Short mmCIF file of C-alpha atoms in Angstrom, two decimals:
data_model
loop_
_atom_site.label_atom_id
_atom_site.label_comp_id
_atom_site.label_asym_id
_atom_site.label_seq_id
_atom_site.Cartn_x
_atom_site.Cartn_y
_atom_site.Cartn_z
CA MET A 1 -4.67 0.64 11.47
CA ALA A 2 -3.70 1.33 7.86
CA VAL A 3 -6.31 0.69 5.17
CA PHE A 4 -5.04 -0.55 1.80
CA VAL A 5 -6.47 0.97 -1.39
CA PRO A 6 -5.69 -1.10 -4.52
CA ARG A 7 -5.21 0.57 -7.89
CA SER A 8 -8.66 -0.47 -9.05
CA GLU A 9 -10.26 1.49 -6.20
CA TRP A 10 -8.47 4.81 -6.68
CA GLY A 11 -8.91 4.78 -10.46
CA ALA A 12 -5.34 4.15 -11.60
CA ARG A 13 -4.45 4.18 -15.27
CA ALA A 14 -2.80 1.07 -16.66
CA PRO A 15 1.00 1.33 -16.70
CA ARG A 16 2.74 1.50 -20.06
CA ASN A 17 5.17 -1.14 -18.88
CA ARG A 18 6.60 -2.66 -15.71
CA SER A 19 10.22 -3.40 -14.90
CA ALA A 20 11.20 -6.20 -12.53
CA ASP A 21 14.87 -5.18 -12.72
CA ILE A 22 15.15 -4.60 -8.99
CA THR A 23 17.19 -5.89 -6.06
CA PRO A 24 15.42 -4.27 -3.08
CA GLY A 25 17.06 -6.68 -0.67
CA ASN A 26 20.22 -4.61 -1.15
CA GLY A 27 18.50 -1.50 0.18
CA GLY A 28 15.01 -1.10 1.55
CA THR A 29 12.46 1.71 1.45
CA THR A 30 12.92 5.42 0.69
CA VAL A 31 10.48 7.95 2.15
CA HIS A 32 9.23 10.91 0.08
CA HIS A 33 6.73 13.73 0.40
CA VAL A 34 4.88 15.68 -2.28
CA GLY A 35 6.71 19.00 -2.07
CA GLY A 36 7.52 22.29 -0.41
CA SER A 37 3.92 23.47 -0.01
CA ARG A 38 1.24 22.11 2.29
CA THR A 39 -0.76 19.58 0.33
CA ALA A 40 -2.50 17.19 2.77
CA GLN A 41 -6.23 16.94 2.11
CA SER A 42 -8.51 17.73 5.04
CA ASP A 43 -11.24 15.54 3.51
CA HIS A 44 -10.12 11.99 2.74
CA GLY A 45 -12.60 11.98 -0.13
CA SER A 46 -10.12 14.13 -2.05
CA CYS A 47 -7.08 11.88 -1.56
CA ALA A 48 -7.79 9.48 -4.43
CA GLY A 49 -8.08 12.41 -6.82
CA GLN A 50 -4.76 13.72 -5.53
CA VAL A 51 -3.12 10.36 -6.29
CA ARG A 52 -4.65 10.35 -9.79
CA GLY A 53 -3.25 13.82 -10.35
CA ILE A 54 0.23 12.66 -9.37
CA GLN A 55 -0.04 9.70 -11.74
CA ASN A 56 -1.16 11.97 -14.59
CA HIS A 57 1.76 14.31 -13.95
CA HIS A 58 4.26 11.46 -13.90
CA MET A 59 2.90 9.79 -17.04
CA ASP A 60 1.88 12.80 -19.12
CA GLY A 61 4.26 15.45 -17.82
CA ASN A 62 7.38 13.34 -17.19
CA GLY A 63 6.72 10.64 -19.75
CA TRP A 64 7.17 7.84 -17.20
CA ALA A 65 5.57 4.42 -17.47
CA ASP A 66 3.40 4.88 -14.36
CA ILE A 67 3.14 6.76 -11.09
CA ALA A 68 6.68 6.72 -9.71
CA TYR A 69 6.02 5.51 -6.18
CA THR A 70 5.51 2.02 -4.80
CA TYR A 71 2.90 3.22 -2.31
CA LEU A 72 1.41 6.58 -1.37
CA VAL A 73 0.01 7.27 2.11
CA CYS A 74 -2.30 9.96 3.41
CA VAL A 75 -2.75 11.63 6.80
CA HIS A 76 -5.98 9.66 7.27
CA GLY A 77 -4.10 6.35 7.39
CA TYR A 78 -4.78 4.96 3.91
CA VAL A 79 -2.15 3.27 1.75
CA PHE A 80 -2.67 3.74 -1.99
CA GLU A 81 -1.11 1.11 -4.21
CA GLY A 82 1.30 2.68 -6.70
CA ARG A 83 3.65 0.47 -8.70
CA GLY A 84 3.45 -2.10 -5.94
CA PRO A 85 5.98 -4.65 -4.69
CA GLY A 86 8.25 -6.33 -7.19
CA VAL A 87 8.29 -3.38 -9.61
CA ARG A 88 11.19 -1.00 -10.10
CA THR A 89 10.45 2.54 -8.94
CA ALA A 90 11.17 5.80 -10.78
CA ALA A 91 11.09 8.08 -7.75
CA ASN A 92 14.51 7.93 -6.12
CA GLY A 93 16.47 9.78 -8.78
CA THR A 94 19.42 7.46 -9.43
CA ASP A 95 19.80 4.11 -11.15
CA THR A 96 21.00 2.46 -7.94
CA GLY A 97 18.30 4.17 -5.90
CA ASN A 98 15.52 2.97 -8.19
CA ARG A 99 16.94 -0.54 -8.39
CA ASP A 100 17.68 -1.14 -4.70
CA TRP A 101 15.02 0.92 -2.93
CA TYR A 102 11.25 1.04 -3.02
CA ALA A 103 9.61 4.47 -2.73
CA VAL A 104 6.78 5.43 -0.38
CA CYS A 105 5.38 8.95 -0.71
CA ALA A 106 3.44 10.72 2.02
CA LEU A 107 0.72 13.02 0.68
CA THR A 108 2.15 15.87 2.75
CA GLY A 109 4.32 18.89 2.20
CA GLY A 110 5.34 22.27 3.47
CA SER A 111 8.23 24.36 4.70
CA PRO A 112 10.17 23.80 7.94
CA SER A 113 8.01 26.42 9.65
CA ASP A 114 4.70 25.45 8.07
CA TYR A 115 4.37 21.72 7.47
CA ASP A 116 1.29 19.55 7.20
CA PRO A 117 0.32 17.75 10.42
CA VAL A 118 2.18 14.47 10.82
CA THR A 119 -0.65 12.36 12.19
CA ASP A 120 -0.40 9.05 14.01
CA ARG A 121 -2.40 7.51 11.17
CA LEU A 122 0.13 8.75 8.64
CA LEU A 123 2.99 7.24 10.66
CA ASP A 124 1.11 3.96 11.00
CA ALA A 125 0.54 3.88 7.24
CA LEU A 126 4.23 4.49 6.60
CA ARG A 127 5.21 1.72 9.01
CA TRP A 128 2.67 -0.63 7.44
CA SER A 129 4.05 0.12 3.97
CA ILE A 130 7.63 -0.50 5.04
CA GLY A 131 6.74 -3.72 6.84
CA THR A 132 4.68 -5.01 3.91
CA LEU A 133 7.46 -4.26 1.43
CA ARG A 134 9.78 -6.33 3.59
CA ASP A 135 7.28 -9.16 3.94
CA VAL A 136 6.00 -9.48 0.36
CA GLY A 137 8.39 -7.34 -1.67
CA GLY A 138 11.77 -8.58 -0.46
CA ALA A 139 12.85 -5.14 0.77
CA GLY A 140 15.96 -4.88 2.90
CA ARG A 141 15.93 -3.39 6.38
CA GLY A 142 17.05 0.07 5.31
CA ILE A 143 14.81 3.13 5.67
CA ASN A 144 16.18 6.34 4.18
CA ARG A 145 15.14 9.65 2.65
CA HIS A 146 14.96 10.92 -0.91
CA ALA A 147 17.66 13.34 0.28
CA ASP A 148 19.97 10.36 0.78
CA HIS A 149 19.92 9.74 -2.97
CA LEU A 150 19.95 13.31 -4.31
CA PRO A 151 20.50 16.85 -2.95
CA THR A 152 16.88 17.64 -2.09
CA SER A 153 14.90 18.66 0.99
CA CYS A 154 12.52 15.72 0.52
CA PRO A 155 10.85 14.38 2.65
CA GLY A 156 10.78 17.68 4.55
CA GLY A 157 9.04 17.45 7.91
CA LEU A 158 9.18 13.66 7.80
CA SER A 159 12.99 13.56 7.84
CA PRO A 160 13.23 13.52 11.66
CA TYR A 161 10.99 10.46 11.78
CA VAL A 162 13.24 8.64 9.34
CA LEU A 163 16.42 9.62 11.16
CA ASP A 164 15.29 8.73 14.68
CA GLY A 165 13.92 5.31 13.77
CA SER A 166 10.26 6.18 14.32
CA LEU A 167 9.25 4.60 11.00
CA GLU A 168 10.70 1.21 11.84
CA PRO A 169 7.61 -1.04 11.88
CA ALA A 170 8.63 -2.46 15.26
CA ALA A 171 8.66 1.08 16.70
CA GLY A 172 4.92 1.49 16.38
CA PRO A 173 2.04 -0.23 18.15
CA PRO A 174 1.38 -3.83 17.13
CA ALA A 175 -0.61 -3.82 13.91
CA TRP A 176 -3.10 -6.31 12.55
CA PRO A 177 -0.93 -8.16 10.00
CA GLY A 178 -2.97 -7.76 6.89
CA VAL A 179 -5.09 -5.70 4.54
CA TYR A 180 -8.77 -6.00 3.74
CA PHE A 181 -10.02 -7.71 0.60
CA SER A 182 -13.32 -6.72 -0.93
CA HIS A 183 -15.44 -7.59 -3.94
CA PRO A 184 -16.74 -5.90 -6.01
CA PRO A 185 -14.48 -4.65 -7.46
CA ALA A 186 -11.91 -7.41 -7.25
CA THR A 187 -8.98 -6.69 -4.94
CA GLU A 188 -5.57 -7.36 -6.48
CA HIS A 189 -2.76 -7.58 -3.93
CA PRO A 190 0.19 -9.88 -3.12
CA GLY A 191 -1.55 -10.78 0.13
CA VAL A 192 -4.46 -12.29 -1.81
CA ARG A 193 -2.11 -14.87 -3.24
CA VAL A 194 -0.83 -15.72 0.25
CA TRP A 195 -4.40 -16.13 1.50
CA GLN A 196 -5.31 -18.33 -1.48
CA LEU A 197 -2.27 -20.52 -0.86
CA ARG A 198 -3.24 -20.91 2.80
CA LEU A 199 -6.70 -22.10 1.77
CA ARG A 200 -5.16 -24.51 -0.74
CA ASP A 201 -3.00 -25.84 2.10
CA ARG A 202 -6.22 -26.52 4.02
CA GLY A 203 -7.60 -28.56 1.13
CA TRP A 204 -9.83 -25.98 -0.52
CA SER A 205 -10.12 -25.79 -4.30
CA ILE A 206 -9.20 -22.22 -5.18
CA GLY A 207 -7.11 -20.55 -7.86
CA VAL A 208 -3.91 -18.81 -6.82
CA ASP A 209 -3.82 -15.68 -8.95
CA GLY A 210 -3.64 -12.79 -6.44
CA ARG A 211 -7.21 -11.65 -7.22
CA TYR A 212 -9.99 -11.61 -4.65
CA ASP A 213 -12.86 -11.87 -7.12
CA ALA A 214 -16.33 -13.39 -6.98
CA ARG A 215 -14.96 -16.95 -6.97
CA SER A 216 -12.55 -16.27 -4.11
CA ARG A 217 -15.29 -14.52 -2.15
CA ARG A 218 -17.60 -17.54 -2.51
CA VAL A 219 -14.88 -19.84 -1.19
CA CYS A 220 -14.21 -17.46 1.70
CA GLU A 221 -17.84 -17.22 2.71
CA THR A 222 -18.24 -21.00 2.48
CA PHE A 223 -15.18 -21.42 4.73
CA GLN A 224 -16.60 -18.95 7.24
CA ALA A 225 -20.03 -20.57 7.28
CA ARG A 226 -18.58 -24.06 7.68
CA HIS A 227 -16.57 -22.98 10.71
CA GLY A 228 -19.33 -20.96 12.34
CA LEU A 229 -17.71 -17.60 11.65
CA SER A 230 -19.60 -14.42 10.94
CA THR A 231 -19.65 -13.68 7.22
CA GLY A 232 -18.39 -10.21 6.26
CA ARG A 233 -20.25 -9.56 3.04
CA ARG A 234 -18.05 -6.63 2.06
CA ALA A 235 -14.60 -7.56 3.31
CA THR A 236 -12.31 -10.43 4.17
CA PRO A 237 -9.00 -10.28 6.06
CA ALA A 238 -5.82 -10.92 4.12
CA SER A 239 -4.14 -12.82 6.91
CA PRO A 240 -4.49 -16.63 6.87
CA PRO A 241 -8.07 -17.65 7.75
CA GLY A 242 -8.43 -17.38 11.50
CA PRO A 243 -11.06 -17.40 14.20
CA ARG A 244 -12.21 -13.79 14.01
CA PRO A 245 -12.61 -12.15 10.57
CA ARG A 246 -12.94 -8.39 10.78
CA ARG A 247 -15.12 -6.04 8.79
CA ARG A 248 -13.62 -3.13 6.92
CA ARG A 249 -14.74 0.32 7.86
CA SER A 250 -17.31 1.74 5.50
CA PRO A 251 -15.10 3.46 2.92
CA PRO A 252 -15.44 7.11 1.98
CA ALA A 253 -16.43 8.06 -1.52
CA ALA A 254 -12.84 8.13 -2.76
CA ARG A 255 -12.47 4.39 -2.31
CA GLY A 256 -15.12 3.59 -4.85
#
């Protein structure tokens, strides 16, 4: 099961600006990798630092407004929030590509004969990202490669998985339809807004701002207690309140 890591947890810098000039329903999601050398981290504790390094390169080296990708995923099954849904990407290399396609980058790389392991957790995280971008980001059904926008070898060893349909969310095992919210720090995610709306529909007084902060946590724990549910002090599921909340795994150091 993929684990979502919001920007606040991996230490993202604030973007210089955000562009909503996108029409992702005309395209879908483009898959990337980091490059031609093996780059996957053996210790997940190093993955957040790797994402920060990519953001620094994109903002300081390329002069871009933010990290280029919508999401980044690691071989350990974590999904790092990049620009996020609803924001134009800078990764696909063409005006049409950046307007009509989101960009998900695997933290992998290598040559055809020496590529990072493509783990089941990595594939699950890619499928989760694609499915979430369809559900909350308005992405079309398309799944393509960076190489379909520009003459490049990207995404390397992941190309076969794009071409044979393996990254279609329906191709993988059924996934729990949500991400985990935690506080502190506050989780900011489109799914928080959906969860808040569902509670409002049930008659609860709660703001709808997409932030799972101390106030939202208090409402959640009150809801759980009232309905005889176990109270997860560190995490709350993003799916509409249901009969069996699940606890998040204890995060490694990189998650903050």
